[in-house]
Amino acid sequence: MSVITTERHDDVLVIISDNPPVNALGQAVRQGLADGIEEALGDDSVKAVVIRCDGRTFFAGADITEFGKPPQGPGLGDVLDQIEASDKPVVAAIHGTALGGGCEVALACHYRVAVPSAKLGLPEVKLGLIPGAAGTQRLPRVVGAEAALPMVVVGNPIPAKKAESIGLVDRIVGEDSLAEDAIAFAREQIGKPVPRASEGTANRDGVENPAIFDEFRAKHGRKLRGFDAPEAGIQAVKAAGELSYEEGVKKERELFMGLMAGTQSAAMRHYFFAERAANKIEGIAKDIELIPIKKVGVIGAGTMGGGISMNFLSAGIPVTILEMEQEALDRGTGVMRKNYERTALRGRMTGEQVEQAMGLLTSTLDYADLADCDLVIEAVFENMDVKKEVFAKLDETVKQGAILASNTSYLNVDEIATATNRPEYVLGLHFFSPANIMKLLEVVRGDKTSDQVLATCMKLAKKIGKIAVVAGVCDGFIGNRMLSPRQQQANALIMEGANYWEVDEVLLDFGFPMGPFQMSDLAGLDIGWHRDPSRIESVRDALCAMDRRGQKTGAGFYDYDEARQRTPSDDVKKVIAEFAEKQGVEQREISKEEIQERLLYPMVNEGALILEEGMAQRASDIDVVWINGYGWPLYTGGPMFWADTIGLGTVVAGLEKHRERLGEKFKLSQLLADKAAAGERFNG
Ligand code: 3H9
């Protein structure tokens, strides 16, 4: 069956796409649309046209799987020109999400009607691109440059109502009567001159007030740092005001093709599919029966336990939170309420939603109140004995068939499971702090964890808005395990003479939000410190003894002013040099190139070891962990994709070059070595 069919409703021809799952605009769809329009134009009895989609959504964009392959006509731009050129009114009937090329289809139609739940957007920027079928030229002509900028440059879809308010949607129609309402609307337009987006004049706002472009850059600069596509988007929208439509389309094409050929877009497209692949578990049937999770228990009302609880409350799942002391319980739930209220103040939640979420929270000091939970997550002190004690108690009190999870960030989940008589119901759910905000969740599969339990938690993760990745039981799982060699090298580098601020700068320049020494200052250098100022065994001990304990004391590795601006400290540099001398490490000048290689190549190697040992299902899962949990820059695609981009041979050669400085524990991954020798990649 063809993906595009047409249906006659008296004088209206309806062109219907049915290309699951998301009606992506692949070659067959483009051809079908072109044929449909030709059919409408060639038939005098057709007076108006409706374009709509079956299934869950209007066109969600170009077919991303076609990118990077030889193009097959007709091109989307040509099909859209054909639609717009029609003298018979063409109406886009939108439900679900009209995204990217899909939104461009809607813009080429003369009118747009949408159901209230529909969303429209140009998310190409999230794939390292800008719209490539005249979206950057038509949209500003319809809604103005100012309204077009966030859509093109930031890429978040907007709801139908908002789209109507800026003139992108002409009418909101019935949620359940889109097909009929669109036909009726089309009929109303018969005989009127058709409005064409390419002829719109709303874009004059950007010519009359060109400052909006710089203002936009200033407002969003930090968030967009390092990305190429947003600036291209700004230029394209600006061009829409300055150039003729035809010239503007040419400019868009140039920018689009430049981005498409670059590594950023390849990396971000890799990430798009990586995020979706991460949720799939090898070897588990898709239709496996899941355990219904209607009530969750959380042990520990500290920062972590509170944050974890908020995820479930926000998703409408009741939570019972347990603490040892009433005071800690009250403090913890108070913090949760404050966090919600702050979100409401920022306009991201209504007061009613705050009350709704908090209304689902019960607090207790008694394990018996967790008995009827379907899932209990423990977020107590990171100590094996304490964890085992908690799990033994849970095993006794919580009903059979319930899942028992630990939020440990590195302890052995299999050992924790031995404290229970139901190891198949035990697994790790490693949330990242702040747990109500960070997207990443490492789902740690124990030796005995059942498929059903694992699949249930992956599904649940999606429900609470997390990006979940399956990890095996090993020290630090995927994320922290790879952080460890980076930190080890950062410490070694400053001993050998690299300035600690340069180590931070190298990572900042690479695209991380902060470097390891900034991070230490932020977290506090005294975390885990022995608290004896006379016992100095590391640089950290020395700094703590000097009361340089991080940002909170106004000084750590860096000095901080009142605005928390940091400046490197000569005193600290001296402490490090003295320490190096004591340890007999000779200090020398170290290039930024060496710093980068020694920080990042061992991480790739550790990632390869993780893969080799089966601790991650696929290389792209590792990329998903590092992008979402540790700020690895998205536009490089994550550590493993980045390694593919620079070449695995380069990584291995770099590791060999620095071999002697990588520490005693360093072991070259056989998988990495083999792949490098064969000229292969980790990802495809
Ligand atoms: C573009 O349009 C460029 C143009 O300017 C013109 C160029 C000339 N193509 O996300 P889900 C797959 S760029 C191919 O889990 P949801 C996806 O991989 C494009 N495949 O569902 C998954 O496959 P699988 C601009 C696609 O309900 C399945 O569909 N558009 C595409 O959570 C289900 O996806 C975008 O960037 C695609 N375009 O969310 C929109 N989209 O089942 C990208 C999805 O094998 N898409 N798939 O894992 C989305 O944001 C979400 O998929 C959407 C649905 C919100 C639509």
XYZ file of C-alpha atoms and ligand atoms in Angstrom:
740
model
C 0.000 0.000 0.000
C 1.151 3.491 -0.799
C 2.104 5.719 2.090
C 0.062 8.522 0.530
C -3.568 8.137 -0.482
C -6.162 10.647 -1.587
C -9.819 10.859 -0.681
C -12.513 12.923 -2.374
C -15.050 14.821 -0.288
C -17.112 16.496 -3.014
C -15.034 19.475 -4.105
C -12.247 18.926 -1.566
C -9.354 16.530 -2.159
C -7.801 15.177 1.043
C -4.214 13.963 0.790
C -3.474 11.499 3.600
C -0.088 10.257 4.733
C 0.247 7.001 6.613
C 3.925 6.374 7.247
C 4.376 5.036 10.786
C 5.715 5.671 13.311
C 5.957 9.445 12.889
C 5.093 10.161 9.237
C 8.687 11.147 8.465
C 8.980 12.765 5.048
C 10.909 10.015 3.274
C 11.153 9.747 -0.506
C 7.853 7.874 -0.938
C 5.997 10.476 1.119
C 7.503 13.366 -0.833
C 6.629 11.694 -4.119
C 3.120 10.962 -2.860
C 2.571 14.579 -1.828
C 3.758 15.807 -5.222
C 1.422 13.356 -6.969
C -1.468 14.354 -4.715
C -1.074 18.043 -5.529
C -0.795 17.264 -9.201
C -4.032 15.268 -8.971
C -5.758 18.224 -7.308
C -4.505 20.730 -9.845
C -5.361 18.526 -12.798
C -8.975 18.062 -11.759
C -11.257 21.072 -12.280
C -13.873 19.694 -9.928
C -11.394 19.911 -7.015
C -11.661 23.371 -5.477
C -9.600 22.966 -2.299
C -7.079 20.579 -0.746
C -6.448 19.293 2.772
C -3.205 17.589 3.783
C -3.361 15.460 6.887
C -1.767 12.398 8.444
C -3.051 9.162 9.894
C -1.475 7.651 12.989
C -0.079 9.425 15.982
C 1.225 12.593 14.377
C 1.402 15.051 11.502
C 4.769 14.849 9.664
C 7.460 14.879 12.391
C 10.153 15.999 9.950
C 12.447 14.863 7.198
C 13.439 11.206 7.450
C 16.668 11.491 9.417
C 17.778 8.027 8.330
C 18.075 9.389 4.756
C 20.609 12.040 5.829
C 24.124 11.398 4.648
C 22.878 9.122 1.847
C 22.641 10.147 -1.834
C 19.480 12.292 -2.195
C 16.524 10.802 -4.010
C 14.072 13.154 -5.712
C 11.787 14.864 -5.437
C 13.420 17.175 -2.903
C 11.229 18.460 -0.102
C 11.836 22.081 -1.100
C 10.532 21.456 -4.633
C 7.438 19.632 -3.379
C 6.684 22.488 -0.989
C 7.069 25.080 -3.764
C 4.614 23.049 -5.805
C 2.108 23.037 -2.919
C 2.459 26.746 -2.286
C 2.161 27.625 -5.977
C -1.304 26.067 -6.151
C -4.132 28.545 -6.823
C -6.521 26.235 -5.025
C -6.391 26.704 -1.269
C -4.337 24.039 0.522
C -4.948 23.475 4.233
C -2.626 21.626 6.626
C -4.635 19.698 9.233
C -2.316 19.211 12.189
C -2.407 16.794 15.104
C 0.471 15.437 17.199
C 3.663 17.241 16.283
C 4.375 19.197 13.089
C 8.140 19.276 13.369
C 10.995 20.304 11.105
C 10.120 19.420 7.533
C 6.597 18.753 8.837
C 6.266 22.320 10.039
C 7.707 23.413 6.699
C 4.957 21.449 4.915
C 2.438 23.310 7.047
C 4.091 26.624 6.193
C 3.936 25.886 2.470
C 0.205 25.226 2.772
C -1.900 28.369 2.541
C -3.660 27.719 5.843
C -3.026 25.742 8.979
C -5.632 24.310 11.313
C -4.673 22.324 14.398
C -6.209 20.411 17.270
C -5.621 21.923 20.733
C -3.083 19.251 21.735
C -0.926 19.733 18.619
C 2.570 21.205 18.726
C 4.546 22.927 16.006
C 8.268 23.472 15.861
C 11.535 23.577 13.974
C 13.819 21.350 16.088
C 16.492 20.962 13.373
C 18.915 22.907 15.571
C 18.848 19.970 17.979
C 20.264 17.870 15.167
C 22.961 20.456 14.483
C 21.037 21.804 11.487
C 18.678 24.565 10.467
C 15.484 23.990 8.489
C 16.393 23.141 4.912
C 13.110 23.415 3.034
C 12.626 27.192 3.285
C 11.363 27.107 6.872
C 13.728 29.909 7.885
C 12.373 32.041 5.054
C 8.659 31.291 5.229
C 8.275 31.334 9.016
C 9.523 34.916 9.639
C 7.357 36.125 6.778
C 4.327 34.679 8.577
C 5.072 35.324 12.268
C 7.846 37.968 12.199
C 11.561 37.568 12.870
C 11.226 38.029 16.617
C 8.764 35.158 17.014
C 10.677 33.030 14.496
C 14.047 33.333 16.245
C 13.391 31.063 19.256
C 11.677 28.516 17.037
C 14.588 28.297 14.599
C 17.487 28.915 16.980
C 16.409 27.136 20.172
C 14.074 24.671 18.520
C 11.469 23.958 21.202
C 8.032 23.201 19.750
C 5.170 25.474 20.731
C 1.584 24.449 21.559
C -1.200 25.083 19.056
C -2.675 27.911 21.122
C 0.633 29.791 21.159
C 1.041 29.094 17.443
C -2.370 30.621 16.871
C -1.443 33.705 18.878
C 1.630 34.398 16.700
C -0.267 33.739 13.470
C 1.226 30.356 12.648
C -2.081 28.545 13.082
C -5.222 30.000 11.529
C -7.802 28.089 13.513
C -7.908 25.657 16.420
C -10.393 22.903 15.619
C -12.023 20.074 17.572
C -9.664 17.570 19.174
C -11.730 14.704 17.763
C -13.007 16.259 14.557
C -9.842 17.387 12.768
C -10.613 15.641 9.465
C -14.134 17.106 9.109
C -13.259 20.525 10.501
C -10.310 20.872 8.140
C -12.509 20.057 5.145
C -15.108 22.595 6.283
C -12.393 25.203 6.775
C -10.945 24.489 3.319
C -14.381 24.950 1.783
C -14.696 28.390 3.413
C -11.543 29.473 1.556
C -12.710 28.516 -1.932
C -12.706 31.477 -4.290
C -10.547 33.691 -2.060
C -7.021 34.670 -3.146
C -4.583 32.251 -1.519
C -2.148 33.693 1.059
C 1.398 32.464 0.408
C 3.930 32.418 3.238
C 6.736 33.309 0.829
C 4.908 36.552 0.075
C 4.276 37.474 3.728
C 5.662 40.708 5.156
C 5.730 40.040 8.902
C 9.527 39.784 8.657
C 9.743 43.593 8.391
C 10.116 43.688 12.197
C 13.688 42.431 11.877
C 14.538 45.144 9.351
C 12.965 47.932 11.349
C 14.604 46.771 14.560
C 17.768 44.857 13.656
C 18.887 44.962 17.302
C 16.667 41.950 18.015
C 19.294 39.641 16.552
C 22.107 40.781 18.840
C 19.729 40.856 21.780
C 18.805 37.284 21.031
C 22.488 36.283 20.819
C 23.184 37.966 24.143
C 20.238 36.342 25.854
C 20.961 32.808 24.705
C 24.739 32.982 24.210
C 25.707 30.876 27.193
C 23.319 28.064 26.452
C 24.348 27.903 22.816
C 28.106 28.156 23.399
C 30.074 25.891 21.092
C 27.172 24.964 18.822
C 27.381 26.016 15.140
C 23.743 25.662 14.106
C 22.172 28.386 16.305
C 24.291 31.143 14.741
C 23.432 29.817 11.282
C 19.774 29.963 12.312
C 20.088 33.600 13.383
C 21.761 34.479 10.086
C 19.060 32.707 8.113
C 16.211 34.502 9.915
C 18.033 37.828 9.489
C 18.458 37.098 5.787
C 14.711 36.582 5.511
C 14.302 40.314 6.171
C 17.222 41.521 4.124
C 17.004 39.410 0.988
C 14.342 38.552 -1.547
C 12.571 35.270 -0.863
C 14.529 33.473 -3.601
C 17.868 34.820 -2.396
C 16.924 33.995 1.186
C 16.187 30.390 0.254
C 19.597 30.205 -1.434
C 21.244 31.539 1.701
C 19.369 28.995 3.827
C 20.503 26.185 1.526
C 24.129 27.272 1.767
C 23.983 27.362 5.563
C 22.069 24.071 5.720
C 24.500 22.229 3.446
C 27.483 23.564 5.392
C 26.030 22.249 8.649
C 24.994 18.938 7.128
C 28.574 18.312 5.985
C 30.057 19.150 9.403
C 30.875 16.891 12.323
C 28.475 18.593 14.765
C 25.358 17.543 12.921
C 26.678 14.005 12.420
C 27.321 13.881 16.187
C 23.910 15.219 17.122
C 22.104 12.894 14.733
C 24.073 10.053 16.289
C 22.870 11.237 19.676
C 19.224 11.363 18.519
C 19.289 7.662 17.688
C 21.553 6.830 20.660
C 19.020 8.200 23.118
C 16.294 6.077 21.588
C 18.465 2.955 21.406
C 19.442 3.309 25.090
C 15.910 2.474 26.169
C 16.002 -0.868 24.354
C 17.263 -3.923 26.191
C 18.925 -6.636 24.150
C 17.356 -10.043 24.505
C 14.179 -9.006 26.309
C 10.889 -9.490 24.507
C 9.150 -6.195 23.722
C 5.854 -7.451 25.101
C 7.204 -8.692 28.438
C 4.660 -8.207 31.220
C 5.604 -5.257 33.418
C 5.047 -4.821 37.149
C 2.533 -2.039 37.759
C 4.157 0.702 39.854
C 1.395 2.508 41.718
C 3.257 3.470 44.861
C 6.937 4.158 45.497
C 8.890 4.176 48.749
C 12.058 6.224 49.188
C 14.465 5.713 52.064
C 16.328 8.843 53.051
C 14.968 12.383 52.869
C 18.303 14.045 52.162
C 19.088 15.894 48.944
C 19.141 12.669 46.961
C 16.066 10.991 48.464
C 14.067 14.204 48.188
C 15.075 14.755 44.559
C 14.277 11.146 43.662
C 10.851 11.408 45.288
C 10.015 14.584 43.356
C 10.373 12.725 40.050
C 7.584 10.358 40.980
C 5.358 12.973 42.598
C 5.609 15.154 39.491
C 4.538 12.180 37.384
C 1.497 11.597 39.620
C 2.864 8.534 41.439
C 2.377 8.528 45.256
C 5.550 8.358 47.344
C 6.147 7.377 50.959
C 9.427 8.773 52.209
C 11.178 7.320 55.249
C 13.780 8.779 57.593
C 15.249 7.802 60.943
C 14.381 11.039 62.765
C 11.359 13.305 62.587
C 13.558 16.380 62.279
C 15.378 15.067 59.209
C 12.077 14.044 57.713
C 10.563 17.496 58.217
C 13.662 19.184 56.865
C 13.677 16.952 53.785
C 10.020 17.373 52.908
C 10.355 21.125 53.563
C 13.154 21.323 50.992
C 11.009 19.447 48.474
C 8.159 21.906 48.952
C 10.545 24.851 48.559
C 11.954 23.384 45.347
C 8.470 23.012 43.916
C 7.532 26.515 44.996
C 10.636 27.906 43.330
C 9.636 26.137 40.114
C 6.172 27.680 40.431
C 7.683 31.142 40.956
C 9.538 30.710 37.679
C 6.218 29.972 36.028
C 7.023 26.355 35.224
C 4.323 24.953 37.521
C 1.040 26.282 38.872
C 0.329 26.559 42.592
C -2.278 23.891 42.111
C 0.283 21.515 40.600
C 2.587 22.108 43.569
C -0.203 21.122 45.953
C -1.108 18.152 43.798
C 2.455 16.842 43.855
C 2.962 17.448 47.572
C -0.456 15.908 48.230
C 0.892 12.603 46.899
C 3.676 12.568 49.492
C 3.453 10.665 52.777
C 6.277 10.757 55.278
C 7.055 8.112 57.857
C 9.591 6.852 60.397
C 8.240 3.316 60.222
C 9.331 0.667 57.684
C 5.905 -0.966 58.013
C 4.444 1.936 56.020
C 6.463 0.794 53.000
C 4.871 -2.660 53.029
C 2.491 -2.020 50.147
C 4.946 -0.160 47.880
C 5.593 -1.619 44.422
C 9.094 -0.152 44.312
C 11.335 1.044 47.120
C 14.475 3.075 46.371
C 17.122 3.354 49.024
C 19.142 6.593 49.113
C 21.086 6.282 52.348
C 24.768 6.641 53.210
C 27.190 4.948 50.748
C 28.348 2.141 52.986
C 27.923 -1.540 52.225
C 26.995 -2.567 55.768
C 24.398 0.179 56.074
C 22.925 -0.705 52.689
C 22.739 -4.390 53.528
C 20.986 -3.634 56.777
C 18.411 -1.526 54.942
C 17.833 -4.197 52.310
C 17.401 -6.944 54.890
C 14.781 -4.816 56.612
C 13.055 -4.073 53.320
C 13.006 -7.733 52.404
C 11.210 -8.457 55.660
C 8.654 -5.664 55.457
C 7.891 -4.927 51.817
C 5.389 -7.162 50.032
C 6.594 -9.973 47.794
C 6.768 -9.000 44.133
C 7.937 -5.476 44.914
C 11.172 -4.130 43.428
C 13.970 -3.107 45.797
C 16.409 -0.608 44.319
C 19.594 1.016 45.525
C 20.689 4.480 44.477
C 24.317 3.582 45.064
C 26.792 5.288 42.767
C 29.490 2.630 42.908
C 28.774 -0.179 45.401
C 28.280 -3.787 44.284
C 24.570 -4.297 43.668
C 24.978 -8.086 43.667
C 26.383 -7.970 47.162
C 23.557 -5.709 48.305
C 21.088 -8.221 46.849
C 22.514 -11.005 49.027
C 20.929 -9.292 52.029
C 17.520 -10.275 50.631
C 15.718 -13.470 49.694
C 14.628 -11.950 46.399
C 17.777 -10.993 44.461
C 15.809 -11.162 41.204
C 13.841 -8.127 42.420
C 16.947 -6.116 43.312
C 18.720 -3.644 41.037
C 20.474 -0.285 41.078
C 18.747 2.938 40.128
C 21.551 5.459 40.070
C 20.072 8.959 39.910
C 22.331 11.968 39.402
C 22.250 15.032 41.622
C 20.076 17.136 41.641
C 17.885 14.115 41.034
C 14.750 16.089 40.240
C 16.557 17.872 37.411
C 19.271 15.656 35.961
C 17.945 13.542 33.106
C 20.270 10.581 33.388
C 19.428 7.368 35.195
C 21.821 4.424 35.252
C 19.782 1.270 35.678
C 22.168 -1.262 37.151
C 21.389 -4.827 36.245
C 22.544 -7.271 38.887
C 23.546 -10.854 38.139
C 20.149 -12.078 39.254
C 17.929 -9.108 38.356
C 14.978 -10.481 36.402
C 14.144 -9.279 32.899
C 10.736 -8.199 34.127
C 12.200 -6.008 36.855
C 14.689 -4.438 34.461
C 12.077 -3.789 31.773
C 9.691 -2.314 34.356
C 12.324 0.148 35.546
C 13.266 1.203 31.994
C 9.628 1.920 31.242
C 9.169 3.725 34.536
C 12.239 5.860 33.827
C 10.591 7.105 30.640
C 7.418 7.875 32.537
C 9.267 10.107 34.997
C 11.110 11.870 32.167
C 14.507 10.237 32.601
C 16.902 8.984 29.979
C 17.786 5.538 31.235
C 20.831 3.481 30.330
C 21.443 -0.100 31.403
C 24.768 -0.683 33.157
C 26.369 -3.819 34.544
C 27.752 -4.228 38.054
C 31.267 -2.785 38.157
C 32.989 -0.130 40.223
C 31.332 3.185 39.344
C 29.129 1.614 36.654
C 29.513 3.496 33.346
C 29.728 7.159 34.307
C 31.801 7.255 37.481
C 34.037 4.472 36.239
C 35.061 6.656 33.288
C 35.365 9.752 35.463
C 37.959 8.031 37.575
C 40.841 7.894 35.022
C 40.121 11.497 34.036
C 40.418 12.650 37.642
C 43.514 10.555 38.166
C 45.142 12.190 35.146
C 44.030 15.682 36.186
C 45.752 15.158 39.554
C 48.854 13.717 37.915
C 49.072 16.571 35.411
C 49.149 19.278 38.071
C 51.840 17.372 39.937
C 53.908 17.241 36.761
C 53.640 21.003 36.321
C 50.441 21.750 34.385
C 48.609 24.741 35.825
C 45.373 23.507 37.361
C 43.460 26.348 35.715
C 44.802 25.220 32.356
C 43.524 21.735 33.006
C 40.100 23.265 33.655
C 40.408 25.513 30.599
C 41.185 22.598 28.310
C 37.923 20.942 29.287
C 35.997 24.219 29.081
C 37.384 24.821 25.591
C 36.404 21.295 24.654
C 32.847 22.161 25.679
C 32.401 20.872 29.227
C 30.548 23.261 31.538
C 33.395 23.062 34.058
C 36.731 21.454 34.724
C 37.692 19.045 37.519
C 39.190 21.669 39.837
C 36.246 24.034 39.464
C 34.064 21.025 40.167
C 36.012 20.178 43.343
C 35.654 23.765 44.543
C 31.931 23.683 43.877
C 31.375 20.366 45.638
C 33.639 21.302 48.571
C 37.173 19.998 49.043
C 36.343 18.729 52.509
C 33.922 16.051 51.323
C 35.403 12.868 52.743
C 38.323 14.793 54.304
C 39.784 13.184 57.443
C 39.545 16.548 59.280
C 43.014 16.475 60.759
C 44.856 19.639 59.610
C 48.194 18.218 60.676
C 47.865 15.148 58.462
C 48.772 16.248 54.944
C 48.904 13.464 52.389
C 47.495 15.187 49.333
C 47.063 18.621 47.780
C 43.494 18.500 48.954
C 44.568 17.861 52.563
C 46.905 20.839 52.308
C 44.177 23.120 50.958
C 41.655 22.030 53.585
C 44.237 22.619 56.303
C 44.623 26.179 54.953
C 40.857 26.508 55.238
C 40.600 26.638 51.446
C 37.661 24.265 51.302
C 36.026 25.432 48.102
C 33.524 28.067 47.027
C 31.733 27.948 50.366
C 34.832 29.277 52.185
C 35.619 31.805 49.431
C 38.700 29.854 48.370
C 39.666 26.407 47.199
C 41.891 25.775 44.214
C 40.745 29.231 43.088
C 40.119 32.478 44.975
C 36.502 33.633 44.734
C 35.119 37.150 44.935
C 31.654 38.034 46.172
C 30.108 37.313 42.777
C 31.792 33.873 42.866
C 34.120 34.857 40.043
C 37.230 32.750 40.250
C 40.895 33.710 39.889
C 43.802 31.279 39.983
C 45.823 31.389 43.164
C 49.636 31.591 43.262
C 49.541 30.178 46.793
C 47.857 27.043 45.568
C 50.290 26.739 42.688
C 53.083 26.894 45.282
C 51.417 24.240 47.466
C 51.216 21.948 44.448
C 54.859 22.586 43.498
C 56.009 21.852 47.048
C 54.010 18.699 47.066
C 55.496 17.574 43.776
C 58.978 18.205 45.130
C 58.250 16.162 48.230
C 57.078 13.304 46.048
C 60.068 13.628 43.774
C 57.955 14.546 40.733
C 59.816 16.864 38.424
C 57.665 19.712 37.170
C 57.795 20.733 33.514
C 55.829 22.760 30.955
C 52.883 20.782 29.644
C 51.081 21.679 26.439
C 47.299 21.982 26.222
C 47.393 19.257 23.626
C 48.981 16.835 26.069
C 46.488 17.841 28.758
C 43.555 17.094 26.484
C 44.972 13.794 25.288
C 45.732 12.602 28.790
C 42.355 13.614 30.166
C 40.185 12.253 27.390
C 41.919 9.296 25.731
C 42.001 7.226 28.948
C 38.249 7.827 29.234
C 37.708 6.389 25.771
C 39.885 3.444 26.764
C 37.818 2.902 29.923
C 34.651 3.102 27.814
C 36.090 0.410 25.549
C 36.875 -1.777 28.586
C 33.305 -1.280 29.787
C 32.055 -2.472 26.397
C 34.500 -5.330 26.255
C 33.337 -6.565 29.657
C 29.681 -6.245 28.660
C 29.019 -3.570 31.290
C 27.306 -1.408 28.663
C 25.062 -2.752 25.936
C 26.444 -0.557 23.180
C 28.945 2.234 22.604
C 26.192 4.772 22.063
C 24.846 4.086 25.592
C 28.155 5.344 26.959
C 27.720 8.528 24.919
C 24.227 8.980 26.354
C 25.576 8.630 29.918
C 28.342 11.172 29.474
C 26.261 13.734 27.631
C 23.409 13.650 30.127
C 25.233 12.990 33.370
C 28.571 14.762 33.088
C 28.221 17.598 30.585
C 30.188 16.016 27.741
C 29.415 18.393 24.842
C 26.526 17.111 22.783
C 27.996 18.506 19.562
C 30.848 15.993 19.726
C 28.400 13.101 20.095
C 29.830 11.748 23.393
C 33.197 10.135 24.168
C 32.841 7.094 21.923
C 31.478 8.989 18.919
C 34.145 11.640 19.411
C 36.775 8.897 19.360
C 35.256 7.601 16.124
C 35.439 11.110 14.668
C 39.101 11.679 15.456
C 39.910 8.064 14.588
C 40.538 5.185 16.991
C 44.076 4.913 15.633
C 44.748 8.450 16.871
C 43.437 7.522 20.326
C 45.585 4.396 20.559
C 48.674 6.246 19.322
C 48.024 8.959 21.948
C 47.660 6.391 24.706
C 50.877 4.716 23.659
C 52.688 8.057 23.552
C 51.678 8.832 27.147
C 51.756 5.223 28.321
C 54.275 5.790 31.106
C 52.309 8.611 32.634
C 48.927 6.901 32.702
C 49.434 5.190 36.037
C 50.109 1.628 37.102
C 46.520 0.509 36.740
C 46.250 1.531 33.103
C 45.389 -1.302 30.749
C 44.883 -0.795 27.038
C 41.527 -2.161 25.942
C 41.890 -5.031 23.508
C 38.660 -4.001 21.832
C 39.989 -0.497 21.251
C 43.313 -1.826 19.976
C 41.597 -4.297 17.630
C 39.175 -1.767 16.269
C 41.937 0.772 15.734
C 44.060 -1.808 13.909
C 41.111 -2.770 11.680
C 40.226 0.875 10.967
C 36.827 0.359 12.562
C 34.568 2.598 14.637
C 32.615 2.039 17.840
C 29.413 3.391 16.305
C 28.439 1.811 13.025
C 14.248 18.052 9.147
O 13.059 17.980 9.120
C 15.047 18.792 8.098
C 14.131 19.626 7.242
O 14.267 20.993 7.583
C 14.266 19.521 5.762
C 15.462 18.977 5.100
C 15.488 19.200 3.598
N 13.175 10.424 10.917
O 11.065 9.658 19.485
P 10.270 8.398 19.422
C 11.777 7.352 14.818
S 15.160 17.327 10.348
C 13.352 9.107 11.085
O 10.684 7.262 20.267
P 8.036 9.766 20.628
C 12.583 7.167 16.089
O 13.935 6.926 15.797
C 13.958 16.490 11.328
N 12.943 8.427 12.173
O 8.715 8.695 19.679
C 11.890 5.987 16.724
O 12.352 4.823 16.089
P 12.513 3.469 16.904
C 13.235 17.407 12.249
C 12.345 9.113 13.135
O 6.595 9.561 20.512
C 10.446 6.193 16.337
O 10.451 7.078 15.207
N 12.366 16.648 13.111
C 12.141 10.490 13.041
O 8.694 9.776 21.952
C 9.613 6.806 17.432
O 10.251 7.993 17.883
C 12.770 16.209 14.301
O 13.884 16.452 14.722
C 12.581 11.155 11.869
N 12.410 12.477 11.690
O 8.380 11.184 19.959
C 11.775 15.420 15.095
N 11.517 10.924 14.159
O 11.138 3.133 17.384
C 12.381 14.171 15.603
C 11.335 9.839 14.916
O 13.081 2.531 15.914
N 11.447 13.305 16.283
N 11.830 8.744 14.314
O 13.453 3.797 18.039
C 10.991 13.559 17.543
O 11.274 14.571 18.148
C 10.137 12.503 18.181
O 10.361 11.305 17.500
C 8.614 12.784 18.174
C 7.881 11.539 18.711
C 8.343 13.983 19.096
C 8.121 13.059 16.799
